[in-house]
Short mmCIF file of C-alpha atoms and ligand atoms in Angstrom, two decimals:
data_model
loop_
_atom_site.label_atom_id
_atom_site.label_comp_id
_atom_site.label_asym_id
_atom_site.label_seq_id
_atom_site.Cartn_x
_atom_site.Cartn_y
_atom_site.Cartn_z
CA MET N 116 138.90 109.32 86.23
CA LEU N 117 137.66 112.58 87.71
CA THR N 118 140.11 112.39 90.59
CA THR N 119 143.01 110.73 88.80
CA ARG N 120 145.61 112.66 86.83
CA PRO N 121 146.74 111.35 83.43
CA ARG N 122 149.54 108.78 83.55
CA GLY N 123 153.00 110.29 83.49
CA THR N 124 151.96 113.66 84.96
CA GLU N 125 152.51 115.06 88.43
CA ASP N 126 150.92 117.56 90.78
CA ILE N 127 153.60 119.72 92.33
CA ILE N 128 152.49 120.80 95.77
CA ALA N 129 154.21 122.56 98.68
CA PRO N 130 156.60 121.86 100.29
CA GLU N 131 157.93 120.26 97.08
CA ALA N 132 156.78 123.30 95.13
CA ASP N 133 159.12 125.42 97.30
CA VAL N 134 162.04 123.29 96.13
CA TRP N 135 160.91 123.76 92.51
CA GLN N 136 160.85 127.50 93.04
CA ALA N 137 164.35 127.47 94.47
CA VAL N 138 165.67 125.39 91.55
CA GLU N 139 163.95 127.64 89.02
CA GLU N 140 165.26 130.75 90.73
CA LEU N 141 168.80 129.37 90.55
CA ALA N 142 168.29 128.64 86.82
CA ARG N 143 167.19 132.24 86.23
CA THR N 144 169.94 133.80 88.36
CA LEU N 145 172.69 131.78 86.70
CA SER N 146 171.30 132.39 83.21
CA HIS N 147 171.28 136.15 83.80
CA ARG N 148 174.79 135.98 85.19
CA TYR N 149 175.95 134.32 81.97
CA GLY N 150 174.12 136.90 79.85
CA TYR N 151 171.10 134.83 78.81
CA GLU N 152 167.63 136.37 78.54
CA GLU N 153 164.35 134.59 78.89
CA ILE N 154 162.28 133.39 75.96
CA ARG N 155 158.77 131.96 76.29
CA THR N 156 157.57 130.12 73.23
CA PRO N 157 154.14 128.48 72.80
CA LEU N 158 153.49 125.10 74.39
CA PHE N 159 152.40 123.83 70.97
CA GLU N 160 153.78 124.37 67.49
CA HIS N 161 153.07 123.11 63.98
CA THR N 162 153.86 119.40 63.90
CA GLU N 163 156.13 119.88 60.92
CA LEU N 164 158.52 121.99 62.98
CA TYR N 165 159.54 118.95 65.03
CA ALA N 166 159.48 116.51 62.12
CA ARG N 167 161.93 118.75 60.25
CA SER N 168 164.31 119.45 63.16
CA VAL N 169 164.23 116.70 65.79
CA GLY N 170 163.88 114.34 62.80
CA GLU N 171 161.35 111.86 61.38
CA THR N 172 163.46 108.87 62.42
CA SER N 173 164.00 109.99 66.01
CA ASP N 174 162.03 108.18 68.74
CA ILE N 175 160.60 111.53 69.79
CA VAL N 176 158.95 112.24 66.44
CA SER N 177 158.18 108.68 65.39
CA LYS N 178 156.48 107.56 68.58
CA GLU N 179 156.49 110.07 71.42
CA MET N 180 154.71 113.21 70.25
CA TYR N 181 151.37 114.50 71.49
CA THR N 182 149.99 115.44 68.11
CA PHE N 183 146.42 116.58 67.52
CA THR N 184 144.33 118.24 64.86
CA ASP N 185 142.76 121.48 66.04
CA ARG N 186 139.29 122.66 65.13
CA GLY N 187 140.75 124.45 62.13
CA GLY N 188 142.15 121.20 60.76
CA ARG N 189 145.83 122.02 61.46
CA SER N 190 148.20 119.41 62.83
CA LEU N 191 149.73 120.73 66.04
CA THR N 192 152.06 119.11 68.56
CA LEU N 193 152.66 119.78 72.26
CA ARG N 194 156.34 120.70 72.39
CA PRO N 195 158.52 117.65 73.11
CA GLU N 196 161.59 119.88 73.58
CA GLY N 197 162.56 123.55 73.46
CA THR N 198 165.21 124.02 70.78
CA ALA N 199 162.96 123.80 67.70
CA GLY N 200 160.56 126.43 69.06
CA VAL N 201 163.42 128.76 69.97
CA VAL N 202 164.88 128.47 66.46
CA ARG N 203 161.45 129.14 64.95
CA ALA N 204 161.07 132.22 67.18
CA PHE N 205 164.61 133.36 66.33
CA LEU N 206 163.60 133.46 62.67
CA GLU N 207 160.06 134.71 63.02
CA ASN N 208 161.10 137.61 65.24
CA ARG N 209 164.24 138.33 63.20
CA LEU N 210 166.42 137.94 66.28
CA TYR N 211 169.38 137.33 63.93
CA ALA N 212 169.34 141.09 63.29
CA ARG N 213 170.27 141.66 66.94
CA PRO N 214 173.90 141.72 68.06
CA LEU N 215 175.18 138.14 67.94
CA PRO N 216 175.28 135.83 69.68
CA VAL N 217 171.69 135.83 70.86
CA LYS N 218 171.59 134.05 74.22
CA LEU N 219 168.26 132.72 75.43
CA TYR N 220 167.02 130.53 78.28
CA TYR N 221 163.70 128.88 78.99
CA LEU N 222 161.95 127.02 81.77
CA GLY N 223 158.76 125.09 81.30
CA PRO N 224 156.83 121.94 80.57
CA MET N 225 157.59 119.58 77.67
CA PHE N 226 155.53 116.59 76.54
CA ARG N 227 156.62 113.16 75.36
CA PHE N 228 154.51 110.03 75.17
CA ALA N 229 156.85 107.40 76.61
CA ARG N 230 156.38 104.64 79.16
CA PRO N 231 156.49 106.39 82.54
CA GLN N 232 159.12 105.32 85.05
CA ALA N 233 161.33 106.99 87.64
CA GLY N 234 162.68 110.13 85.96
CA ARG N 235 160.56 109.70 82.86
CA LEU N 236 157.26 111.51 82.62
CA ARG N 237 154.86 112.45 79.88
CA GLN N 238 154.74 116.03 81.07
CA PHE N 239 158.14 117.01 82.39
CA HIS N 240 159.98 120.29 82.81
CA GLN N 241 163.17 121.55 81.27
CA PHE N 242 165.57 124.36 81.97
CA GLY N 243 167.39 125.02 78.72
CA VAL N 244 169.71 127.56 77.14
CA GLU N 245 170.41 128.30 73.50
CA LEU N 246 173.32 130.37 72.19
CA LEU N 247 172.70 131.34 68.58
CA GLY N 248 175.17 132.93 66.19
CA ALA N 249 178.54 131.73 67.49
CA GLY N 250 180.56 128.87 66.06
CA GLU N 251 183.60 128.97 68.33
CA ALA N 252 184.38 126.09 70.64
CA ALA N 253 184.43 128.59 73.50
CA ALA N 254 180.66 128.92 73.04
CA ASP N 255 180.19 125.16 73.49
CA ALA N 256 182.35 125.34 76.61
CA GLU N 257 180.31 128.25 77.98
CA VAL N 258 177.05 126.34 77.62
CA ILE N 259 178.59 123.30 79.29
CA SER N 260 180.05 125.45 82.03
CA LEU N 261 176.66 127.03 82.78
CA ALA N 262 175.13 123.55 82.98
CA MET N 263 177.81 122.26 85.35
CA GLU N 264 177.60 125.41 87.50
CA PHE N 265 173.85 124.86 87.83
CA TYR N 266 174.41 121.33 89.13
CA ARG N 267 177.28 122.42 91.37
CA HIS N 268 175.17 125.12 93.04
CA LEU N 269 172.52 122.51 93.75
CA GLY N 270 175.11 120.36 95.48
CA LEU N 271 175.03 117.67 92.81
CA GLU N 272 178.45 116.16 92.54
CA GLU N 273 179.62 112.82 91.14
CA LEU N 274 178.32 113.83 87.75
CA THR N 275 179.90 112.59 84.56
CA LEU N 276 180.08 114.83 81.52
CA ARG N 277 180.21 112.74 78.35
CA LEU N 278 181.51 114.40 75.24
CA ASN N 279 181.49 113.46 71.57
CA SER N 280 181.29 114.89 68.09
CA VAL N 281 178.66 113.63 65.66
CA GLY N 282 180.27 115.25 62.64
CA CYS N 283 178.71 117.56 60.09
CA PRO N 284 177.20 117.36 56.58
CA ALA N 285 180.75 117.31 55.21
CA CYS N 286 181.88 114.17 57.02
CA ARG N 287 178.71 112.36 58.07
CA PRO N 288 177.66 111.01 54.63
CA ALA N 289 180.95 109.14 54.22
CA TYR N 290 180.71 107.78 57.77
CA ARG N 291 177.10 106.78 57.13
CA GLU N 292 178.23 104.62 54.21
CA VAL N 293 180.90 102.95 56.32
CA LEU N 294 178.41 102.27 59.10
CA LEU N 295 175.80 100.94 56.68
CA ALA N 296 178.36 98.59 55.16
CA TYR N 297 179.20 97.35 58.67
CA LEU N 298 175.55 96.91 59.72
CA GLU N 299 174.32 95.29 56.52
CA PRO N 300 175.65 91.75 57.12
CA ARG N 301 174.62 92.05 60.79
CA GLN N 302 171.01 93.08 60.21
CA HIS N 303 169.68 89.82 61.63
CA SER N 304 171.08 90.76 65.07
CA LEU N 305 169.33 94.13 65.20
CA CYS N 306 166.03 94.70 67.00
CA ALA N 307 162.90 95.37 64.94
CA ASP N 308 163.11 99.13 65.62
CA CYS N 309 166.71 99.40 64.51
CA LEU N 310 166.06 97.28 61.47
CA ALA N 311 163.29 99.63 60.42
CA ARG N 312 165.34 102.79 60.83
CA TYR N 313 168.88 101.73 60.10
CA ALA N 314 168.61 102.24 56.36
CA ARG N 315 167.21 105.76 56.82
CA ASN N 316 169.40 106.87 59.71
CA PRO N 317 171.95 104.26 60.80
CA LEU N 318 173.37 106.54 63.51
CA ARG N 319 170.12 106.06 65.43
CA VAL N 320 171.18 102.47 66.15
CA PHE N 321 173.72 103.89 68.62
CA ASP N 322 170.80 105.20 70.66
CA CYS N 323 169.30 101.73 71.10
CA LYS N 324 169.36 100.14 74.53
CA GLU N 325 168.70 96.55 73.30
CA GLU N 326 171.45 94.12 74.22
CA GLY N 327 171.62 92.60 70.71
CA CYS N 328 172.11 95.99 69.08
CA ARG N 329 174.69 96.96 71.66
CA GLN N 330 176.70 93.87 70.90
CA VAL N 331 176.59 94.62 67.18
CA LEU N 332 177.81 98.12 67.90
CA ALA N 333 180.66 97.07 70.16
CA GLU N 334 182.86 96.59 67.10
CA ALA N 335 181.27 99.21 64.86
CA PRO N 336 183.26 101.96 63.18
CA LEU N 337 182.91 105.12 65.28
CA VAL N 338 182.05 108.57 63.98
CA THR N 339 185.04 110.19 65.68
CA ALA N 340 187.39 108.23 63.41
CA TYR N 341 185.72 109.75 60.34
CA LEU N 342 185.46 113.41 61.32
CA CYS N 343 186.53 115.99 58.75
CA PRO N 344 189.47 118.25 59.73
CA GLU N 345 187.10 121.04 60.79
CA CYS N 346 185.04 118.79 63.09
CA SER N 347 188.19 117.22 64.56
CA ALA N 348 189.71 120.60 65.24
CA HIS N 349 186.47 121.77 66.83
CA LEU N 350 186.30 118.75 69.14
CA ALA N 351 189.93 119.31 70.15
CA ALA N 352 189.18 122.98 70.83
CA VAL N 353 186.14 122.12 72.99
CA ARG N 354 188.31 119.72 75.01
CA ASP N 355 190.96 122.45 75.45
CA ALA N 356 188.35 124.98 76.53
CA LEU N 357 186.91 122.53 79.08
CA ARG N 358 190.38 121.92 80.49
CA LEU N 359 190.88 125.67 80.80
CA LEU N 360 187.65 125.86 82.79
CA ALA N 361 188.73 122.86 84.88
CA ILE N 362 185.60 120.93 83.86
CA PRO N 363 186.29 117.19 83.86
CA TYR N 364 184.79 115.19 80.95
CA GLU N 365 184.90 111.74 79.44
CA ASP N 366 185.11 111.08 75.73
CA ASP N 367 182.22 108.86 74.69
CA PRO N 368 182.50 107.92 71.01
CA TYR N 369 179.16 106.06 71.26
CA LEU N 370 177.19 109.15 72.23
CA VAL N 371 174.91 110.25 69.37
CA ARG N 372 171.89 111.79 71.20
CA GLY N 373 168.29 111.17 70.25
CA LEU N 374 167.69 114.29 68.16
CA ASP N 375 168.72 114.73 64.54
CA TYR N 376 169.70 118.38 64.46
CA TYR N 377 173.09 117.99 66.09
CA THR N 378 176.35 118.73 64.29
CA LYS N 379 179.83 118.53 65.82
CA THR N 380 179.56 118.66 69.63
CA ALA N 381 177.15 116.36 71.48
CA PHE N 382 177.24 115.97 75.25
CA GLU N 383 175.30 114.46 78.11
CA VAL N 384 175.51 114.73 81.87
CA ILE N 385 175.01 111.48 83.73
CA VAL N 386 174.13 111.15 87.40
CA PRO N 387 174.46 107.82 89.22
CA GLY N 388 171.78 106.32 91.42
CA ILE N 389 168.56 107.64 89.88
CA GLY N 390 167.74 104.54 87.85
CA ALA N 391 167.63 103.84 84.14
CA GLN N 392 167.00 107.47 83.22
CA SER N 393 170.43 108.61 84.31
CA ALA N 394 170.92 111.42 81.77
CA ILE N 395 170.12 114.48 83.81
CA GLY N 396 170.90 116.86 80.96
CA GLY N 397 172.19 117.01 77.43
CA GLY N 398 172.86 119.21 74.50
CA GLY N 399 175.11 120.03 71.63
CA ARG N 400 175.73 122.08 68.55
CA TYR N 401 173.19 122.51 65.73
CA ASP N 402 174.98 124.63 63.15
CA GLY N 403 172.61 123.82 60.29
CA LEU N 404 169.19 124.18 61.88
CA VAL N 405 168.51 127.90 61.38
CA GLU N 406 169.56 127.62 57.75
CA ALA N 407 167.44 124.49 57.25
CA PHE N 408 164.42 126.60 58.31
CA GLY N 409 165.30 129.17 55.64
CA GLY N 410 167.30 131.58 57.83
CA PRO N 411 170.82 132.93 57.55
CA HIS N 412 173.77 130.67 58.36
CA THR N 413 173.75 130.67 62.17
CA PRO N 414 175.93 128.25 64.11
CA ALA N 415 174.36 127.52 67.49
CA VAL N 416 174.76 125.41 70.60
CA GLY N 417 172.50 124.64 73.54
CA PHE N 418 171.64 122.47 76.46
CA ALA N 419 168.62 121.34 78.46
CA THR N 420 168.18 119.62 81.79
CA GLY N 421 165.12 117.81 83.11
CA LEU N 422 163.99 119.33 86.39
CA GLU N 423 162.29 116.13 87.62
CA ARG N 424 165.60 114.31 87.22
CA VAL N 425 167.39 117.12 89.04
CA LEU N 426 164.96 116.77 91.94
CA LEU N 427 165.29 113.00 91.88
CA ALA N 428 169.06 113.32 92.09
CA LEU N 429 168.77 115.84 94.94
CA GLY N 430 166.47 113.45 96.80
CA VAL N 431 168.74 110.47 96.26
CA ARG N 432 171.58 112.35 97.85
CA GLY N 433 169.44 113.54 100.71
CA LYS N 434 170.26 117.07 99.69
CA THR N 435 167.19 119.20 99.71
CA LEU N 436 167.45 122.89 99.26
CA ALA N 437 166.99 124.99 102.37
CA PRO N 438 163.36 126.13 102.62
CA PRO N 439 162.84 129.87 102.33
CA ALA N 440 163.97 131.73 105.45
CA GLY N 441 161.28 131.62 108.17
CA ARG N 442 159.46 134.90 108.29
CA LYS N 443 156.05 133.48 109.01
CA VAL N 444 153.90 135.45 111.42
CA PHE N 445 150.47 134.37 112.62
CA VAL N 446 148.11 137.03 113.94
CA ALA N 447 145.86 135.52 116.63
CA ALA N 448 142.92 137.21 118.30
CA ALA N 449 141.64 136.61 121.84
CA ASP N 450 138.34 138.44 121.22
CA ALA N 451 136.43 140.62 118.76
CA ALA N 452 138.46 143.78 119.51
CA GLY N 453 141.65 141.77 118.96
CA ALA N 454 140.32 140.44 115.66
CA ALA N 455 139.54 143.94 114.41
CA ALA N 456 143.00 145.27 115.30
CA GLY N 457 144.48 142.10 113.81
CA VAL N 458 143.10 142.90 110.37
CA GLU N 459 145.07 146.14 110.34
CA LEU N 460 148.23 144.53 111.72
CA LEU N 461 148.03 141.72 109.15
CA ALA N 462 147.98 144.24 106.30
CA ARG N 463 150.95 146.11 107.79
CA LEU N 464 152.97 142.90 108.18
CA ARG N 465 152.31 141.78 104.61
CA ARG N 466 153.20 145.20 103.25
CA ALA N 467 156.49 144.98 105.19
CA GLY N 468 157.29 141.71 103.41
CA PHE N 469 156.34 139.14 106.02
CA THR N 470 154.45 135.98 105.22
CA ALA N 471 151.52 136.58 107.52
CA ASP N 472 148.13 134.99 108.10
CA ARG N 473 145.19 134.85 110.51
CA ASP N 474 142.28 132.63 111.39
CA TYR N 475 139.19 132.56 109.20
CA LEU N 476 137.24 129.78 110.91
CA GLY N 477 136.21 131.53 114.14
CA ARG N 478 138.56 129.30 116.16
CA SER N 479 139.16 129.74 119.88
CA LEU N 480 142.49 131.31 120.91
CA LYS N 481 143.79 127.90 121.93
CA ALA N 482 142.83 126.41 118.56
CA GLN N 483 144.41 129.40 116.79
CA MET N 484 147.69 128.76 118.62
CA LYS N 485 147.61 125.11 117.61
CA HIS N 486 146.91 126.07 114.00
CA ALA N 487 149.76 128.65 114.02
CA ASP N 488 152.11 125.93 115.16
CA ARG N 489 151.05 123.50 112.45
CA TRP N 490 151.27 126.23 109.84
CA GLY N 491 154.91 126.71 110.82
CA ALA N 492 154.70 130.23 112.29
CA THR N 493 157.96 131.55 113.70
CA ILE N 494 156.11 134.17 115.68
CA THR N 495 152.50 134.56 116.71
CA VAL N 496 151.18 137.97 117.65
CA ILE N 497 148.23 137.76 120.08
CA LEU N 498 145.81 140.67 120.26
CA GLY N 499 143.13 141.14 122.92
CA GLU N 500 140.93 143.96 124.21
CA ALA N 501 142.60 144.34 127.63
CA GLU N 502 146.14 144.58 126.26
CA LEU N 503 145.13 146.80 123.38
CA GLY N 504 143.64 149.14 125.99
CA ARG N 505 147.19 149.48 127.30
CA GLY N 506 148.50 149.92 123.74
CA THR N 507 150.36 146.60 123.61
CA VAL N 508 150.17 143.13 122.04
CA THR N 509 151.80 139.83 122.99
CA VAL N 510 154.57 138.49 120.75
CA ARG N 511 155.09 134.76 121.19
CA HIS N 512 158.22 133.03 119.88
CA MET N 513 156.84 129.71 118.80
CA GLN N 514 159.95 127.61 119.21
CA SER N 515 160.97 128.73 122.69
CA GLY N 516 157.47 129.58 123.90
CA GLU N 517 158.76 132.90 125.26
CA GLN N 518 156.34 135.79 125.26
CA GLU N 519 156.81 139.54 125.52
CA ALA N 520 154.65 142.64 125.43
CA VAL N 521 155.33 144.97 122.49
CA PRO N 522 153.66 148.35 121.77
CA PHE N 523 151.01 147.87 119.04
CA ALA N 524 152.47 150.70 116.93
CA GLN N 525 155.92 149.10 116.94
CA VAL N 526 155.11 145.46 116.18
CA VAL N 527 156.42 145.50 112.60
CA GLU N 528 159.75 147.09 113.60
CA ALA N 529 160.14 144.71 116.54
CA LEU N 530 159.47 141.65 114.36
CA LYS N 531 161.89 142.87 111.69
CA GLU N 532 164.56 142.98 114.35
CA HIS N 533 163.68 139.57 115.77
CA LEU N 534 163.56 137.79 112.45
CA ALA N 535 166.74 139.40 111.16
CA ARG N 536 168.60 137.60 113.94
P1 HAM Q 765 167.03 115.77 75.50
O1 HAM Q 765 168.26 114.99 75.81
O2 HAM Q 765 166.00 115.11 74.67
O3 HAM Q 765 167.53 117.10 74.79
O4 HAM Q 765 166.36 116.26 76.85
C1 HAM Q 765 167.12 116.99 77.79
C2 HAM Q 765 166.79 116.51 79.19
O5 HAM Q 765 165.37 116.55 79.42
C3 HAM Q 765 167.16 115.07 79.47
O6 HAM Q 765 168.52 114.95 79.79
C4 HAM Q 765 166.27 114.75 80.65
O7 HAM Q 765 166.83 115.23 81.85
C5 HAM Q 765 165.03 115.55 80.35
N1 HAM Q 765 164.00 114.67 79.79
C6 HAM Q 765 163.85 114.27 78.51
N2 HAM Q 765 162.77 113.48 78.37
C7 HAM Q 765 162.22 113.35 79.60
C8 HAM Q 765 161.08 112.67 80.14
N3 HAM Q 765 160.26 111.96 79.36
N4 HAM Q 765 160.82 112.79 81.45
C9 HAM Q 765 161.62 113.52 82.26
N5 HAM Q 765 162.70 114.19 81.80
C10 HAM Q 765 163.01 114.12 80.51
C11 HAM Q 765 166.71 118.10 74.38
O8 HAM Q 765 165.56 118.19 74.67
C12 HAM Q 765 167.43 119.18 73.59
N6 HAM Q 765 166.44 120.19 73.17
C13 HAM Q 765 168.55 119.79 74.40
C14 HAM Q 765 169.24 120.87 73.63
C15 HAM Q 765 169.09 122.20 73.78
N7 HAM Q 765 170.12 120.69 72.65
C16 HAM Q 765 170.51 121.85 72.18
N8 HAM Q 765 169.88 122.79 72.85
#
């Protein structure tokens, strides 16, 4: 136990952590470019927040939440997703009084208790964006475009964008009745889960992966055929906007998404070859959520992608991000005088922006050189009493093995020149 992490969690350690940093940096850069600002919400919220937004009948709320009672007797839940917390913060901090739309992004861990498998963890990480206060289809297209740009920059191609509309409170009740009437005589073919939830939220059946349920649904009436004029027009406008942006998509009338807050647009991005958990990202519109929490009418749309799945997809394609440019300098000492001068040089190098290090184990010069090599130094600077007496140090280029004498006072400038090349 003491040396085993909880199931479904991961330690992220270099060099993998370097890839994480690169992916996160891209997420931040792109978000800023699109006019999104960062929001950091708590890792836990009141349990009710998720029950009332993600939905009681969703898998997330009904069986995947990390819910606990704190010492004050309150029911809290580790966030299973980011949208609910952002909407809560939008209201609590009166962000609706700011110029609309309010555009926010977040990066961080989420928690869901599901059976771990490739691409499915209990603690995973999302990059997400939320655009609050705009109802136009162009806003949906912007969110989708940011998502696709993110994947494109990472070199992930062969992605499929699946698009659907799940309707709104004006058209969904009528569709719900039609779907219920269709499912009723077929109840015996549904799995136990679907049977339990179909009466409360029949749309959830579309989310089921069981073969029996899928067969039942093959002939089911589809929500797109029952959209009200406003939802139909919106879906058409999103399609037009995507065409304008040259973003390919596939209509998927079976796509309902696993969260209850969606209205109108729902979309998912699928990547082949990473196993059963092939949805690398997803999102949609949630025009009623802010109001349902007691706020002003605020149409909104957002998206989130799972970073573990992004990394999995990168690995599958053999595309790893380039490691940070090599500017690693090791400062080696041949004797005590060299070690003393090395302390000063090390500080100068770090101040100048180099990744620089030295020996702390009293190693011999030979052992220091071996260590510098294993550490991945591009250059090792060797300092010794005799050379320092002449005012110079030895600069060794680790790859070629070439060495040169450089004046001690000019080492930083000389290395800047070398490593710029
Ligand atoms: P979601 O589809 O539940 O949507 O999750 C988004 C992404 O998070 C998934 O596509 C997947 O990449 C990743 N993900 C989800 N669960 C796991 C897991 N157990 N392990 C690893 N990765 C996972 C949402 O969370 C919505 N809040 C998205 C959204 C934002 N909609 C509007 N705004």
